[in-house]
XYZ file of C-alpha atoms in Angstrom:
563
model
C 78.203 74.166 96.866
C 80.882 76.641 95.379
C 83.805 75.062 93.054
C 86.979 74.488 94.044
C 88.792 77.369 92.789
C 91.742 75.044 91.473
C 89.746 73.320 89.381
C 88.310 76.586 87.470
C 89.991 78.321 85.065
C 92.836 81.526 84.835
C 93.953 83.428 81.945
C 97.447 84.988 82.747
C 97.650 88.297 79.992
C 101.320 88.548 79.238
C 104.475 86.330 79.131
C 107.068 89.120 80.736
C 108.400 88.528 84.180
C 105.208 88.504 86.643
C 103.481 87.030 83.971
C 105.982 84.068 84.045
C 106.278 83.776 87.619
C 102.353 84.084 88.617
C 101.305 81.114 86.313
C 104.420 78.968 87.901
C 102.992 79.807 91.289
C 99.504 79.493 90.417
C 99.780 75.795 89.098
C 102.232 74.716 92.030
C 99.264 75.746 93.803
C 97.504 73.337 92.066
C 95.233 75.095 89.481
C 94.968 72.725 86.783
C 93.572 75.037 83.883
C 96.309 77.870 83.630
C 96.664 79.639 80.396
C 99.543 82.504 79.259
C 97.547 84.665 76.535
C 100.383 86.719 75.160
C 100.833 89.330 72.001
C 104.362 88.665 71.562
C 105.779 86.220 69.812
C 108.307 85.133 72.451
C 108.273 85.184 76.185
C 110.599 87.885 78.184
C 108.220 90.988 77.867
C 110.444 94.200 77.601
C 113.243 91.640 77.566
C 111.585 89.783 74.540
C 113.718 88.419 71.563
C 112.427 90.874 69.033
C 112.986 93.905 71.729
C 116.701 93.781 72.582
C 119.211 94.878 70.772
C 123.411 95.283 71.329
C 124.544 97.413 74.229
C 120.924 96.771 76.179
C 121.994 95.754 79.674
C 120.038 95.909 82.930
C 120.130 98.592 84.860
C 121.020 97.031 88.408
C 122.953 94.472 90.224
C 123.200 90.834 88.209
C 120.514 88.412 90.209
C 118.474 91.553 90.862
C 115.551 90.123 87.772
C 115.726 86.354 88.657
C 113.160 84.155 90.167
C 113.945 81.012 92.848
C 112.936 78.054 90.758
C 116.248 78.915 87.840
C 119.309 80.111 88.964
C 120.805 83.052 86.976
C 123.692 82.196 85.064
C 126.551 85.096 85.019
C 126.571 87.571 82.452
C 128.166 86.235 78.789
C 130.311 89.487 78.872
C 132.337 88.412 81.516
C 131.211 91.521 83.297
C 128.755 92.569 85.850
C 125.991 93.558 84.256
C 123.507 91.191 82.641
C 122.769 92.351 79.007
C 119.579 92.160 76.846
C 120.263 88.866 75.754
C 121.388 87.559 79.044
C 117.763 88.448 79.990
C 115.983 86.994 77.363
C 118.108 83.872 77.421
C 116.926 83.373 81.259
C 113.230 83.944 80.469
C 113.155 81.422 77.595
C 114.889 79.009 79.581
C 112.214 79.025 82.582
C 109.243 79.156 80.129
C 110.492 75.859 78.427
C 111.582 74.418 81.682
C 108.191 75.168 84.210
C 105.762 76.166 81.752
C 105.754 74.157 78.552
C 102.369 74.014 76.704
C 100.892 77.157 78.942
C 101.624 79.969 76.890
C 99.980 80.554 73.600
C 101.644 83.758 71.475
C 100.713 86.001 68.661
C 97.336 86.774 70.556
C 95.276 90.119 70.951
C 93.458 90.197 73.504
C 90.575 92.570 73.720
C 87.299 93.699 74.841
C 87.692 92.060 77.750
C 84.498 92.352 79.567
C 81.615 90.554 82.393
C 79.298 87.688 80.668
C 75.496 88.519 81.432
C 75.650 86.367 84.476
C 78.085 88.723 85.693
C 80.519 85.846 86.958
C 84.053 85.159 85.404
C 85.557 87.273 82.415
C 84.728 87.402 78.540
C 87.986 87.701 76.682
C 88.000 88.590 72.539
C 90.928 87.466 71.102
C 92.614 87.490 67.339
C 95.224 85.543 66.405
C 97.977 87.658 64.416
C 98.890 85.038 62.430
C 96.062 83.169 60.980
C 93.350 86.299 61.909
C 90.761 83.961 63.219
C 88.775 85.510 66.110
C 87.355 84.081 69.072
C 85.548 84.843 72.563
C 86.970 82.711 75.062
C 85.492 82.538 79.243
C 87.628 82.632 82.176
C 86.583 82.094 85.957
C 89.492 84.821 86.933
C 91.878 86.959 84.904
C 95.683 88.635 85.758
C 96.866 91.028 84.010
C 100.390 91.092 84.010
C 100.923 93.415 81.231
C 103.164 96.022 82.152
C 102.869 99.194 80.825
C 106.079 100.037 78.350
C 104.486 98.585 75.538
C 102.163 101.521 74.638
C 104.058 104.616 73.627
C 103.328 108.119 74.722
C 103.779 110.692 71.630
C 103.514 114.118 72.357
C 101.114 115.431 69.622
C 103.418 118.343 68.256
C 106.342 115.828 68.026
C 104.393 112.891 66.460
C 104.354 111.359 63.189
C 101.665 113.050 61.331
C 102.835 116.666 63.394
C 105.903 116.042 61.254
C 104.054 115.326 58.343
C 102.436 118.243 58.902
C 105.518 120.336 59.301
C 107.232 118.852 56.468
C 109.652 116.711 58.184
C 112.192 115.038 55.941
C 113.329 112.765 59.003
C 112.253 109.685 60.338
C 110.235 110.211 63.579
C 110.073 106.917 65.459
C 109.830 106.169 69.432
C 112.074 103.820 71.434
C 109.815 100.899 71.848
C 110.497 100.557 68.123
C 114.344 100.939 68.210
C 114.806 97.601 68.176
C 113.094 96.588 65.018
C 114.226 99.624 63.119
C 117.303 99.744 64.073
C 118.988 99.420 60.867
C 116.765 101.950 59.393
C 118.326 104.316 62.328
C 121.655 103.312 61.487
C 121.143 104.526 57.707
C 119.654 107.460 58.540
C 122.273 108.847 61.036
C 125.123 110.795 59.820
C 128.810 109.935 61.085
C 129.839 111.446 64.666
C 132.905 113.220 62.799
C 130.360 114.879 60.568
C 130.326 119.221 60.761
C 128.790 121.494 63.367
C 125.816 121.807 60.414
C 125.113 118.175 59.389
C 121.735 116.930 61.004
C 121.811 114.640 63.971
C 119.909 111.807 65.637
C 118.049 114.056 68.447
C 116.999 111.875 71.273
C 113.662 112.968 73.633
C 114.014 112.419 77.023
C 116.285 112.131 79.748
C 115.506 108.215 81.714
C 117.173 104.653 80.727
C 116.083 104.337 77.055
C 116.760 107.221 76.053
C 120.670 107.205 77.863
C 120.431 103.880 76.184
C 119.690 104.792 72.501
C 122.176 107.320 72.511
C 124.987 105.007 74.055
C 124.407 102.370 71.303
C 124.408 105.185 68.223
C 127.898 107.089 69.983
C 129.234 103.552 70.466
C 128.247 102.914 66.032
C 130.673 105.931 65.233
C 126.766 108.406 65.020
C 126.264 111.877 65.709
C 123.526 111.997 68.551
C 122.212 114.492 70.961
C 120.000 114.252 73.799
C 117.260 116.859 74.653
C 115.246 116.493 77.959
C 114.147 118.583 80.709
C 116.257 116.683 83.358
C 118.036 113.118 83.513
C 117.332 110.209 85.347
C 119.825 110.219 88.671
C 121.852 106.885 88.884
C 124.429 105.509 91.647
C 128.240 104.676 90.763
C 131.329 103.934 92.198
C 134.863 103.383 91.428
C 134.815 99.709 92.591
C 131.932 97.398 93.047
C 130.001 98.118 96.447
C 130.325 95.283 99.004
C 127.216 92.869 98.880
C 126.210 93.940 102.565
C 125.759 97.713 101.374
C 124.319 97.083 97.399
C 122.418 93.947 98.322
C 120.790 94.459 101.558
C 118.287 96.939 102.894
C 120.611 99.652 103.561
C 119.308 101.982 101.070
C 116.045 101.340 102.216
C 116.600 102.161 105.834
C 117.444 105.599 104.737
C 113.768 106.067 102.617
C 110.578 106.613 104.733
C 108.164 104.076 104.381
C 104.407 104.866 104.817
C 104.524 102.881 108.569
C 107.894 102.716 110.989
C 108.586 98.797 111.321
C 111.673 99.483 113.813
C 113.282 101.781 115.813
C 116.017 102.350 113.493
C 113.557 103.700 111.301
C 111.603 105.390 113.819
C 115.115 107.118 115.108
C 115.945 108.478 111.252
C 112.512 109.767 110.021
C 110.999 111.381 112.793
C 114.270 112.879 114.627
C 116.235 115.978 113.467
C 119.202 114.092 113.968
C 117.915 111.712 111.668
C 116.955 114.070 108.960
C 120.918 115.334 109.601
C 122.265 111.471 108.571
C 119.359 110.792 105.796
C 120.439 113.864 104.183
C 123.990 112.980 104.393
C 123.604 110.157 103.099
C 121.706 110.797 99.999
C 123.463 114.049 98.971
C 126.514 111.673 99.279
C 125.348 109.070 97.206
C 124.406 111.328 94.285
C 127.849 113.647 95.156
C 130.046 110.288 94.661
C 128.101 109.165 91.804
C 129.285 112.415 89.911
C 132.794 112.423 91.044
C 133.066 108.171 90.148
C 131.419 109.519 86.293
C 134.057 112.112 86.190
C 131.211 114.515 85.421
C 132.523 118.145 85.530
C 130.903 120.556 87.923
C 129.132 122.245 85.248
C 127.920 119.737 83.151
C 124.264 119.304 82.108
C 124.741 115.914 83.181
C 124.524 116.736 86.376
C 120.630 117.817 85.696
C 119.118 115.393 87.496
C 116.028 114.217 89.449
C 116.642 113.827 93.026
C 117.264 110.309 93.899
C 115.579 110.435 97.106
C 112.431 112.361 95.528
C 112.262 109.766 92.763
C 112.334 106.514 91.259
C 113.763 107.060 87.900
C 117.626 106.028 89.286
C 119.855 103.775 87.514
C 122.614 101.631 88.966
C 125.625 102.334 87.096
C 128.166 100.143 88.851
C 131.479 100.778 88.226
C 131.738 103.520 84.968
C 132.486 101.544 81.557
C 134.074 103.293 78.948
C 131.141 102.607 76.584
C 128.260 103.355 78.602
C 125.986 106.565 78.411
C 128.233 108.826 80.943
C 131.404 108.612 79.982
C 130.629 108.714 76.480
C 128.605 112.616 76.980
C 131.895 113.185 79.007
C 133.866 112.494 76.034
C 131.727 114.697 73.665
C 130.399 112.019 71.850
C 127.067 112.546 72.876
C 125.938 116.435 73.345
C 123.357 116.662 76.048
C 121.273 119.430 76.062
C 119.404 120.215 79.521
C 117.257 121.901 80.376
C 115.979 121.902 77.291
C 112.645 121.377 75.663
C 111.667 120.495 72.233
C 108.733 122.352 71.319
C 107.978 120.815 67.713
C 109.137 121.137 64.099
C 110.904 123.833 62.439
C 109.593 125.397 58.801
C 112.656 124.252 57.254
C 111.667 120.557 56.830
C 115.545 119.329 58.585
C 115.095 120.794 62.096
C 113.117 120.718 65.526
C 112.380 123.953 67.235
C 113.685 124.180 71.160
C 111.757 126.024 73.900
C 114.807 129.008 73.616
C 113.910 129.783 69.947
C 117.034 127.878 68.781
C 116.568 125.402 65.864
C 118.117 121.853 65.940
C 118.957 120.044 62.691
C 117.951 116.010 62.878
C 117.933 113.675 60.285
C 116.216 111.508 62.567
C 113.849 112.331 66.078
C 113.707 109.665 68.633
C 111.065 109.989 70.899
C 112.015 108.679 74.413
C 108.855 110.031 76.178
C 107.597 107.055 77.897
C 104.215 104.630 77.833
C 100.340 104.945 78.548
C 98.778 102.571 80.367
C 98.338 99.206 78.519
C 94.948 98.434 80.348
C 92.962 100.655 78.413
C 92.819 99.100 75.118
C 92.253 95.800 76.120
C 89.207 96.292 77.895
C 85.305 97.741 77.263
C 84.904 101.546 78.684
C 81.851 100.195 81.204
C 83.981 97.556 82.129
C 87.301 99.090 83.155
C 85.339 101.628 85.175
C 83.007 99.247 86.926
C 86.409 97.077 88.018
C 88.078 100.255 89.173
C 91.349 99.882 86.965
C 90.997 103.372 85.675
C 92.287 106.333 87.819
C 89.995 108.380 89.774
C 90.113 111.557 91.118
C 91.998 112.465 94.118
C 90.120 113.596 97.484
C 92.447 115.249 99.898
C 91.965 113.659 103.032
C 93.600 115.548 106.257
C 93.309 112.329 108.312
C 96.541 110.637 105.988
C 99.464 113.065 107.862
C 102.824 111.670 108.513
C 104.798 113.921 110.938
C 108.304 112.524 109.293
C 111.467 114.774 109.121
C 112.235 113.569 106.499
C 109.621 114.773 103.994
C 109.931 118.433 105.405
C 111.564 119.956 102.237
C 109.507 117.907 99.796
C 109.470 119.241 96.124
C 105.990 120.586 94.715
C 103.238 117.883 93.648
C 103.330 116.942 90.265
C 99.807 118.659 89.155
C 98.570 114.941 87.554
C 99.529 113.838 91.056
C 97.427 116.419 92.535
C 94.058 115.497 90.391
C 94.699 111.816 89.931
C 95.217 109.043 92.506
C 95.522 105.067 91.726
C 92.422 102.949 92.318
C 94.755 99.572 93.137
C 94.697 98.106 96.631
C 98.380 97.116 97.260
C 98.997 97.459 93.500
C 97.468 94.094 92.972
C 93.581 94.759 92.943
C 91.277 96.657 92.203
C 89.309 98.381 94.982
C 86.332 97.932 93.456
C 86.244 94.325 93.103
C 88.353 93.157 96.120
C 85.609 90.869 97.407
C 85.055 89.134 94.479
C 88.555 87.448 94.246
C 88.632 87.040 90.240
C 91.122 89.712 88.967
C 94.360 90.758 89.897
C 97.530 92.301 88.944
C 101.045 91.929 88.810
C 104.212 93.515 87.706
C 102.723 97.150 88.407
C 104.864 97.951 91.146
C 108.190 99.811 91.069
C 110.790 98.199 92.732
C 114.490 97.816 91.975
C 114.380 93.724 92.650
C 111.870 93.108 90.571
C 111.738 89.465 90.883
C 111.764 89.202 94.576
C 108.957 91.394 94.398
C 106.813 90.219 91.327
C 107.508 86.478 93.028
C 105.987 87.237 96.713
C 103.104 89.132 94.543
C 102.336 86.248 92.811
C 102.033 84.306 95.832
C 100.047 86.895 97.614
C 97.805 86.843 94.203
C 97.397 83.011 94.719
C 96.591 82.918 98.078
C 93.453 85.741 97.434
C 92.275 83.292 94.429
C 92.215 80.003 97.154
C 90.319 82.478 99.398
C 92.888 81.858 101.960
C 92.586 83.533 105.508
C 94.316 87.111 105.084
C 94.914 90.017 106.396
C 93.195 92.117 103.625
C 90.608 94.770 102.869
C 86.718 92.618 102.951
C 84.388 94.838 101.354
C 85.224 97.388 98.603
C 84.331 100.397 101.182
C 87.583 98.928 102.950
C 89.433 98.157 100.310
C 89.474 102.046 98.909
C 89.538 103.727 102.442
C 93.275 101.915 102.385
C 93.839 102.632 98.767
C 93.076 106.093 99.686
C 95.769 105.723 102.416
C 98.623 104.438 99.769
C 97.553 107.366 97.369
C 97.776 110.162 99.716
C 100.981 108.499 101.096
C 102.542 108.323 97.471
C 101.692 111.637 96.595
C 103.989 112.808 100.218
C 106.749 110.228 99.174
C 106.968 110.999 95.462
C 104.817 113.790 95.118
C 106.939 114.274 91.451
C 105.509 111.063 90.077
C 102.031 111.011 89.210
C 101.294 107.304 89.280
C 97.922 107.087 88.193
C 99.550 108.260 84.134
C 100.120 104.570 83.252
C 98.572 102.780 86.569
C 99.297 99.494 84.631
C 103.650 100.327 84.875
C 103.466 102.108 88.502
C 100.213 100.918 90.091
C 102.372 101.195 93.209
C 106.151 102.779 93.788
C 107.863 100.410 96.100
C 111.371 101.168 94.725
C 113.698 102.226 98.226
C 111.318 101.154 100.483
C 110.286 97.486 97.851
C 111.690 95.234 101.153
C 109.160 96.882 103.712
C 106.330 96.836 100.686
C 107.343 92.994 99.991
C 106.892 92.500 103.851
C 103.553 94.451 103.866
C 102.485 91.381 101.566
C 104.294 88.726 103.721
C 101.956 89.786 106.728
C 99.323 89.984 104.670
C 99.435 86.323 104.067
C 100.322 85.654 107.666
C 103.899 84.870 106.807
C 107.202 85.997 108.539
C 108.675 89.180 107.410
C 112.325 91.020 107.573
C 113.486 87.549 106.507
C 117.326 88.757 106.159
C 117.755 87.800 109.816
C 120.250 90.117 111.943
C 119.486 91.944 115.314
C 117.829 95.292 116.376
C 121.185 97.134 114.477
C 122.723 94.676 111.923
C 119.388 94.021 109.958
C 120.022 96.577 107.799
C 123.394 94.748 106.455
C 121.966 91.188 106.031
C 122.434 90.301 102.357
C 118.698 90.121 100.781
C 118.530 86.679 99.134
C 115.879 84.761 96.965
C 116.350 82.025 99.339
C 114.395 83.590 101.619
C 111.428 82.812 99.515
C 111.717 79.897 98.103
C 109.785 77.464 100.277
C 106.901 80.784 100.075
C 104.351 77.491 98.967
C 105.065 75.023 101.649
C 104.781 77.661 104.315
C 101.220 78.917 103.062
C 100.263 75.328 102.891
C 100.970 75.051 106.318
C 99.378 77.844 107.460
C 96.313 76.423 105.756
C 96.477 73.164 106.880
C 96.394 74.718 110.342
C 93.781 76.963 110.323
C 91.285 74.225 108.639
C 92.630 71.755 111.505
């Protein structure tokens, strides 16, 4: 007779967010032998005590990051934005309240591989502090790890390239800012310094990067920002209405990889739908500008397309101190495009892809994260589970005939070769009929706890072995991964996901309410849970509420089919 599957045990990897919320939803569910293996030293993730730092705020609406057992308190500021410490405040909170005695810190997990019965999970882990090692068996394993933990250094702008060169700066990358900050500080010269006195240069044009320079123009620093192009963001003179910001408007207007209603059906596969989705995004972006006060010919106005992408910030309503008006005040120069190819001869610069020079005391690299799967697990391992990414095989059978992805931009080459191996972003192809590892917090989506919440339940329900609406055999399982891949690559074909699978397994982001539905009907639940009719859905406010009773209705469902 097979165990119960409460009764066995689960090792949660990471104490950020999904990791959080999947262990709260696992043991409602009744597993009795739930355990939070994290690295850190505190709970929060990117949000973690020891990673934020003044002037960190979220980037998007306050109650956008909460979960529906704790209430999210308003901001400290005053304002409308929840900052850093807001965020880790929250986090702590729920891990004392719901999960007290379930996470254990300061542990690296690795090798992470089968036993020789080739049932459950093998897990080596070190403790940081003390150094003693140990294996340790779980029946099933989720990795909710995340992936901006693991920088990505260019080689000809890393440490030992500077060493190399004969760098007399500090070289460090932004998941380090916080911890070095001081070290920063002291090493940046004053903003009224001359037109020849090194300055901080900042790499890269998305959030942390905006960020880093904010916080050193707001200390009185000179700082300039090099990047190809910068992340697109939405803004407005006065806060947006709850019934635009907070409901599924936006999403409406992005294609999703099926048509759920005919509003949908009218806007992506019309002309005259093309005409208004157009018009609508070329506004958004237009008004964002004019709301920023950025001049016509700025290079701040280099952006990614927000439609084409999901690297977009919600700005609200401009502060004075925040990344925008601050370039606009010339107390951040922006330089884009631009490219830094490496370091100069001279020891004090960086070389740019124009053959000009660049004087920095100090080089922040803002170029983003690997995958943090890879380390933690043995090579035969992570390629028998599936987790790795796998080469792409055009399929002419995946066509969608939308309007609306007629004038698409060129595929990102990585997006071309490389293609995700995770079934809804949660599993593994590979292993989806064996119902012992999954994943959360690897999709994009701008409400990240609504979505890493129903995920967790969805994640839950495929460890009871509940009835669902899912792939059975791994043949299945990747014909519909395929599906999602090929799909991606037409939505976003400038993001190639399968670069750090563990941080965009999946890209949700517009479309995250039709994705979170996708889930909902997996697990046999009710979807488009806003309410409204055939043409007000798309203003119904989106609310946590909506999900908060996700348990009792699976049980239910349960109780019914085993009736």
């Amino acid at each position: 007779m097979s165990r119960n599957p409460r009764e066995e045990s689960v090792a949660v990897i990471g104490s950020g967010v999904a990791g959080l919320i999947t262990a709260y939803t696992l043991i409602r569910d009744g597993f009795t032998n739930v355990e939070i293996l994290s690295r850190d030293a505190h709970v929060g993730g990117i949000w973690a005590r020891d990673r934020i730092y003044p002037g960190l705020f979220l980037n998007n609406v306050h109650g956008e990051y909460r979960l529906t057992p704790l209430k999210m308190p308003p901001p400290v500021s005053g304002g409308d934005r929840l900052s850093g410490y807001d965020m880790n405040k929250y986090f702590e909170t729920f891990a004392s309240r719901f999960l007290e005695g379930k996470i254990q810190f300061n542990l690296h997990v690795h090798n992470i591989r089968r036993p020789t019965s080739g049932q459950g999970w093998l897990l080596d882990i070190s403790d940081l502090k003390s150094g003693i090692q140990e294996t340790r068996e779980y029946a099933r394993l989720v990795m909710c790890t995340g992936g901006s933990s693991n920088p990505r250094i260019p080689q000809e702008l890393s440490p030992e390239a500077a060493a190399a060169a004969g760098f007399k700066g500090l070289v460090m990358h932004t998941v380090d800012f916080a911890r070095k900050i001081d070290v920063l500080l002291a090493n940046a010269a004053p903003a009224e310094s001359g037109p020849d006195t090194p300055s901080v240069v900042v790499i890269g044009g998305g959030k942390s990067a905006q960020d880093v320079c904010a916080y050193l123009a707001n200390e009185g620093k000179k700082v300039t920002l090099v990047c190809h192009n910068l992340d697109p963001f939405t803004a407005g003179p006065k806060p947006l209405p709850e019934f635009i910001r907070k409901s599924r408007l936006l999403s409406l207007f992005s294609p999703h990889i099926h048509l759920r209603t005919a509003l949908e059906r009218l806007l992506h596969t019309t002309w005259i739908g093309k005409q208004i989705v157009d018009f609508v995004w070329h506004g958004l972006a237009d008004s964002s500008f004019k709301a920023m006060n950025i001049p016509v010919d700025s290079p701040l106005r280099n952006t990614v397309s927000p439609y084409w992408h999901v690297r977009v910030n919600d700005e609200g309503v401009p502060r004075p101190n925040g990344f925008h008006p601050l370039a606009v005040a010339g107390k951040i120069e922006v330089l884009s495009p631009a490219h830094v190819t490496g370091f100069s001869e001279d020891g004090t610069s960086v070389s740019l892809d124009d053959g000009r020079s660049l004087r920095a005391s100090v080089l922040v690299l803002a170029t983003g994260y690997t995958s943090s799967w890879s380390p933690l697990f043995e090579e035969n391992t992570i390629e028998e589970l599936g987790l790795n990414p796998h080469l792409a095989e055009p399929n002419p059978e995946y066509h969608w005939d939308y309007t609306t992805l007629s004038d698409a931009p060129p595929l990102h080459p990585d997006a071309k070769k490389w293609s995700c191996s995770l079934y809804r972003g949660l599993v593994p192809a590979k292993n989806i009929h064996r119902r012992d590892f999954a994943v959360n917090g690897a999709c994009i989506s701008p409400n990240n706890g609504y979505t890493v919440e129903v995920a967790s339940h969805w994640i839950s329900s495929y460890f009871l072995r509940d009835q669902m609406r899912i792939a059975q055999t791994p043949e299945e399982a990747f014909k519909e991964t395929e599906r999602d891949a090929a799909w991606l690559k037409r939505r976003y074909p400038e993001v190639p996901t399968a670069l750090n699978a563990s941080l965009t397994g999946y890209l949700a982001f517009w479309t995250w309410p039709q994705h979170v539905d996708d889930l909902l009907e997996d697990m046999g639940l009710p979807v488009m849970r806003s309410g409204g009719n055939g043409l007000t859905w798309p203003f119904q406010v989106v609310d946590l509420k909506e999900i908060e009773h996700l348990k009792g209705e699976r049980d239910a469902k349960r109780a019914v089919i085993s009736s």
